[in-house]
Amino acid sequence: LVIRPAAPSIASVLLDSSCIAAAMKQRILIVSNRLPASAKRHGEDQWSLTISAGGLVSALLGVKDVDTKWIGWAGLHVPDEVGKQSLSKALAEKGCIPVFLDEDTMNLYYNGYCNSVIWPLIHYLGLPREDRLATTTNTELQYDAYKRTNQMFADVVLQHYQEGDVVWVHDFHLMLLPKYLKDHDINMTVGWFLHSPFPSSEVYRTLPTRLELLRSVLCSDLVGFHTYDFARHFVSTCTRMLGLEGTPEGVEDQGRLTRVTALPIGMDSDRFRQALKLPEVKRQISELTQRFAGRKVILGVDRLDIIKGIPQKILAFEKFLEENPNWNDKVVLLQIAVPTRTEVPEYQKLKSQVHEIVGRINGRFGTLTAVPIHYLDQSVDFHALCALYAVSDVLLVTSLRDGMNLVSYEYVSCQGSNKGVLILSEFAGAAQSLGAGAILVNPWNITEVAGSIRHALEMASDEREKRHSQNYAYVTTHSAQAWAETFVCELTETVTEAQKRTRKIPPSLPSQTAIQQYLRSKNRLLILGFNSTLTEPVESSGRRGGDQIKEMELKLHPDLKGPLKALCDDEHTTVIVFSGSDRSVLDDNFGDFNMWLAAEHGMFLRPTHGQWMTTMPEHLNMDWAESVKHVFEYFTERTPRSYFEHRETSFVWNYKYADVEFGRLQARDLLQHLWTGPISNAAVDVVQGSRSVEVRPVGVTKGAAIDRILGEIVHSENMVNPIDYVLCIGHFLPKDEDIYAFLDPEYPSESQAKPEAGSAWPNGRPSNGRTNSRDSQSGAQKAQAASSREGSSVLDLNGENYFSCTVGRKQSNARFLLNSSEEVVSVLKELATAK
């Protein structure tokens, strides 16, 4: 699997100007859980606003020459209409549009499902472990609130959406929003970006609502992640959970591509570099330099969060002091731990744990005049933070799992003169961007981190210079604004490509037109596939691959028995069920119907009232069958949940229910065994489906068989009137779609048959101008060709009375599309009752 990165390339540089120019003509609606504004109320209709500053905010609001609107929760509950209207007016002046949520919904949605279910899961902490019954009930309420809140966000977006707007949705709080927006307008341009990690499929699959959230995100045109790993996990999860195709571009579902890109965010490095020139910052730098004179400063800046690895960091520092006593009074760890989620018991426990470790280490290694750890359980203002970055010799980041971690970027930006060393957890997203200049560590390996601390403190000046230069060049050239503009450019390009792809997808079947033509015709032919066309759908209950036992047993959809009987009993209608299955399957399902049955892709034919006959050549060579059977049996044994069907003229190995990636590897190995062994010189075709491999005699397709079958029908029913209406519906493999080409009156014919003088029909029968006869043929071939001419000549079709329709397979040569067997049921019911 290869995910195409969105990092600048020659192509993207050339496209940037045109993409941004296109974006300048559009308006961008940024949708996130929170607005970048804090509001404080003064009286009934007066508000004061403070706009946040930071990486994401400066990135999204800083896209030049583009009209940007930000939609999100205002951060507080506003119960009255006067307050809502006045706050909306105040926010509108800042380019912000509020979504108003009541306290109960916000608690269940944000504190509940977002932060208690999704957030722990995507950070590999697992689902809540409370009492099972209580968790189930509570989680259901939380998910209802999550859906309700996403719908409220969608309503606000749609209120302000104008045709041509680009909607950019952010983070896991709004995973359902892309679907809600696309349901309203399929042509809406929607991008979704995750600022957190996306876990491996084995972790994600534990989420009860896994499929609904995945399908919703896939409604986006472009899905973005900070790192390649997260993008790879997402694509792998979609293939394993949903059975879709992972491509180098993203995730493909029957012709529709959701593009997936890895695009690490940057930050506004100029803001930090300019701050170092301010008198206030210079003063603080001077004070800190004097305060820690003679000591190396190791800095840690984190939220007091479970995933930040603060205990691991402090324990590694203790290990360093134990192993390097000569450093005891020469180094200090300054740890800023910004309080977060203080009401959550787990975070209260973390706070107590960290305080205990810090106290123990300071008591063990401290003196009357100095302690090795300075721990601040509070946030610091921007100027103080810049000063701390500037005076530090080492930044220690030990995140256990982190989407990006821009603290490392901020530190590098402030180290223009000091050339400090960055020790960075390999589990932080920034490790993929700054890994060349940083010292990467596994935060769980306390000994390794302790050794890295020593290496950083004792590093030679030339190595410090080289490492810093590498990181500094990256941070200063990959700005937040460039990240935002690149994503918008990628999104615009993706939509343009999607429009080209969409043109190749057949339109939906115009059922009313098909019915009107059906009623006008005098001699109709209905050609119907079986599997995934007339079969009963099996409820999968969210399981990948569905219910194998039930799905393997093909059953006619119960709602079709009445309509099919009515159609078959119509004297002006001939019905053929065309299937790759063997004869017994068709007998079991259609034995009581007045219809023609074609089994094994037309190799066997059963008239309406009669016995099975063969349409295959008299001397069909099946010498290859036994050796192919052994190969299929071997791969069935070594691939769990795969199976193979032994038909009279073909073999099918199916791995639909096996692990997706393992099944593909086994299929590749199976094909190699076949081509180098039993079929190397055999007259066979190997037909690959989406999750199957079939070996059949060469030239066996539904298109090749339909001509012979029509000839049999003409003779059997003494058909005089030409067939002036054909409806062909099926979920056929690409190789079998030649049936559409054979029947299509507008498809170029192989040769043109000329009618005899004074006759519009060759041999007294109507002709559509198509024949498969050749000049040089044996006696048997000539007889078969005669039957072929009989079959094709009975068709009297034009562009208006021929309807070919694929079921569910959007990349098709058929004229029209039905999405599922349920839509097939609906169409056939309408035909059966049409008058």
Short mmCIF file of N, CA, C and O in Angstrom, two decimals, residues 577-584 586 597-605 612 615-616 620 622 646-651 694-697 700-702 705 708 736:
data_model
loop_
_atom_site.label_atom_id
_atom_site.label_comp_id
_atom_site.label_asym_id
_atom_site.label_seq_id
_atom_site.Cartn_x
_atom_site.Cartn_y
_atom_site.Cartn_z
N VAL A 577 -32.70 -16.36 -16.59
CA VAL A 577 -31.83 -16.13 -15.44
C VAL A 577 -30.46 -16.68 -15.79
O VAL A 577 -30.31 -17.87 -16.06
N PHE A 578 -29.47 -15.82 -15.78
CA PHE A 578 -28.11 -16.12 -16.21
C PHE A 578 -27.21 -16.13 -14.99
O PHE A 578 -27.11 -15.14 -14.28
N SER A 579 -26.52 -17.24 -14.73
CA SER A 579 -25.70 -17.32 -13.52
C SER A 579 -24.44 -18.12 -13.77
O SER A 579 -24.38 -18.97 -14.66
N GLY A 580 -23.43 -17.85 -12.94
CA GLY A 580 -22.22 -18.65 -12.96
C GLY A 580 -22.33 -19.88 -12.09
O GLY A 580 -21.47 -20.76 -12.11
N SER A 581 -23.40 -19.96 -11.28
CA SER A 581 -23.60 -21.10 -10.39
C SER A 581 -23.93 -22.36 -11.17
O SER A 581 -24.27 -22.31 -12.36
N ASP A 582 -23.87 -23.52 -10.47
CA ASP A 582 -24.18 -24.76 -11.17
C ASP A 582 -25.69 -24.97 -11.26
O ASP A 582 -26.49 -24.22 -10.71
N ARG A 583 -26.07 -26.03 -11.97
CA ARG A 583 -27.48 -26.25 -12.31
C ARG A 583 -28.36 -26.47 -11.09
O ARG A 583 -29.50 -26.01 -11.04
N SER A 584 -27.83 -27.16 -10.09
CA SER A 584 -28.65 -27.50 -8.92
C SER A 584 -29.10 -26.24 -8.17
O SER A 584 -30.22 -26.18 -7.65
N LEU A 586 -29.73 -23.27 -9.47
CA LEU A 586 -30.82 -22.64 -10.21
C LEU A 586 -32.09 -23.46 -10.13
O LEU A 586 -33.20 -22.92 -10.03
N LEU A 597 -33.30 -21.01 -17.90
CA LEU A 597 -32.19 -20.96 -16.95
C LEU A 597 -30.88 -21.25 -17.67
O LEU A 597 -30.79 -22.20 -18.45
N ALA A 598 -29.87 -20.43 -17.41
CA ALA A 598 -28.54 -20.62 -18.00
C ALA A 598 -27.54 -20.72 -16.85
O ALA A 598 -27.33 -19.75 -16.11
N ALA A 599 -26.93 -21.91 -16.68
CA ALA A 599 -26.00 -22.16 -15.59
C ALA A 599 -24.56 -22.12 -16.11
O ALA A 599 -24.30 -22.30 -17.31
N GLU A 600 -23.64 -21.90 -15.18
CA GLU A 600 -22.20 -21.88 -15.47
C GLU A 600 -21.89 -20.99 -16.67
O GLU A 600 -21.25 -21.41 -17.64
N HIS A 601 -22.38 -19.76 -16.60
CA HIS A 601 -22.13 -18.72 -17.62
C HIS A 601 -22.68 -19.12 -18.98
O HIS A 601 -22.17 -18.66 -20.01
N GLY A 602 -23.73 -19.92 -19.01
CA GLY A 602 -24.36 -20.30 -20.27
C GLY A 602 -23.88 -21.60 -20.85
O GLY A 602 -24.32 -21.99 -21.94
N MET A 603 -23.02 -22.32 -20.14
CA MET A 603 -22.56 -23.62 -20.63
C MET A 603 -23.68 -24.66 -20.59
O MET A 603 -23.65 -25.64 -21.34
N PHE A 604 -24.67 -24.44 -19.74
CA PHE A 604 -25.82 -25.34 -19.65
C PHE A 604 -27.08 -24.50 -19.72
O PHE A 604 -27.17 -23.42 -19.13
N LEU A 605 -28.08 -25.03 -20.42
CA LEU A 605 -29.32 -24.29 -20.65
C LEU A 605 -30.51 -25.20 -20.37
O LEU A 605 -30.53 -26.36 -20.79
N TRP A 612 -32.15 -30.05 -18.85
CA TRP A 612 -30.91 -29.31 -19.10
C TRP A 612 -30.24 -29.83 -20.36
O TRP A 612 -30.19 -31.03 -20.61
N THR A 615 -24.53 -26.35 -24.06
CA THR A 615 -24.23 -25.49 -25.21
C THR A 615 -22.74 -25.49 -25.52
O THR A 615 -22.28 -24.74 -26.37
N MET A 616 -21.99 -26.30 -24.75
CA MET A 616 -20.54 -26.32 -24.92
C MET A 616 -20.15 -27.15 -26.14
O MET A 616 -20.94 -27.99 -26.61
N LEU A 620 -14.88 -30.66 -25.61
CA LEU A 620 -14.30 -29.69 -24.68
C LEU A 620 -13.18 -30.37 -23.89
O LEU A 620 -13.40 -31.40 -23.24
N MET A 622 -10.99 -30.95 -20.92
CA MET A 622 -10.99 -30.67 -19.48
C MET A 622 -9.84 -31.40 -18.78
O MET A 622 -9.91 -31.70 -17.59
N HIS A 646 -16.57 -26.46 -6.96
CA HIS A 646 -16.22 -27.36 -8.06
C HIS A 646 -17.44 -27.49 -8.95
O HIS A 646 -18.40 -28.20 -8.65
N ARG A 647 -17.43 -26.77 -10.06
CA ARG A 647 -18.51 -26.85 -11.03
C ARG A 647 -18.11 -27.81 -12.15
O ARG A 647 -16.97 -28.25 -12.22
N GLU A 648 -19.05 -28.12 -13.00
CA GLU A 648 -18.78 -29.13 -14.03
C GLU A 648 -17.75 -28.67 -15.04
O GLU A 648 -16.95 -29.46 -15.53
N THR A 649 -17.75 -27.35 -15.34
CA THR A 649 -16.83 -26.86 -16.37
C THR A 649 -15.88 -25.78 -15.84
O THR A 649 -15.14 -25.18 -16.64
N SER A 650 -15.91 -25.53 -14.56
CA SER A 650 -15.03 -24.49 -14.02
C SER A 650 -14.80 -24.70 -12.54
O SER A 650 -15.50 -25.50 -11.89
N PHE A 651 -13.82 -23.97 -12.00
CA PHE A 651 -13.53 -23.97 -10.57
C PHE A 651 -13.44 -22.51 -10.09
O PHE A 651 -12.89 -21.65 -10.80
N GLU A 694 -11.31 -17.59 -10.74
CA GLU A 694 -12.06 -18.63 -11.44
C GLU A 694 -11.25 -19.11 -12.64
O GLU A 694 -10.64 -18.32 -13.35
N VAL A 695 -11.25 -20.42 -12.84
CA VAL A 695 -10.64 -21.02 -14.02
C VAL A 695 -11.75 -21.66 -14.83
O VAL A 695 -12.48 -22.52 -14.32
N ARG A 696 -11.89 -21.25 -16.09
CA ARG A 696 -12.94 -21.79 -16.96
C ARG A 696 -12.36 -21.99 -18.37
O ARG A 696 -11.33 -21.40 -18.70
N PRO A 697 -13.00 -22.79 -19.20
CA PRO A 697 -12.50 -22.99 -20.57
C PRO A 697 -12.41 -21.67 -21.32
O PRO A 697 -13.19 -20.74 -21.08
N VAL A 700 -15.33 -18.82 -22.65
CA VAL A 700 -16.62 -18.97 -21.99
C VAL A 700 -16.97 -17.67 -21.29
O VAL A 700 -16.38 -17.31 -20.28
N THR A 701 -17.93 -16.94 -21.84
CA THR A 701 -18.43 -15.72 -21.22
C THR A 701 -19.93 -15.65 -21.46
O THR A 701 -20.48 -16.37 -22.31
N LYS A 702 -20.58 -14.79 -20.75
CA LYS A 702 -22.03 -14.64 -20.93
C LYS A 702 -22.34 -14.04 -22.30
O LYS A 702 -23.37 -14.36 -22.90
N ALA A 705 -22.22 -16.81 -24.82
CA ALA A 705 -23.30 -17.78 -24.66
C ALA A 705 -24.66 -17.24 -25.07
O ALA A 705 -25.51 -18.00 -25.56
N ARG A 708 -25.93 -18.03 -28.65
CA ARG A 708 -26.40 -19.40 -28.85
C ARG A 708 -27.72 -19.63 -28.14
O ARG A 708 -28.61 -20.32 -28.66
N ASP A 736 -17.54 -10.86 -18.14
CA ASP A 736 -18.86 -11.26 -18.60
C ASP A 736 -19.72 -10.10 -19.07
O ASP A 736 -20.86 -10.30 -19.48
#
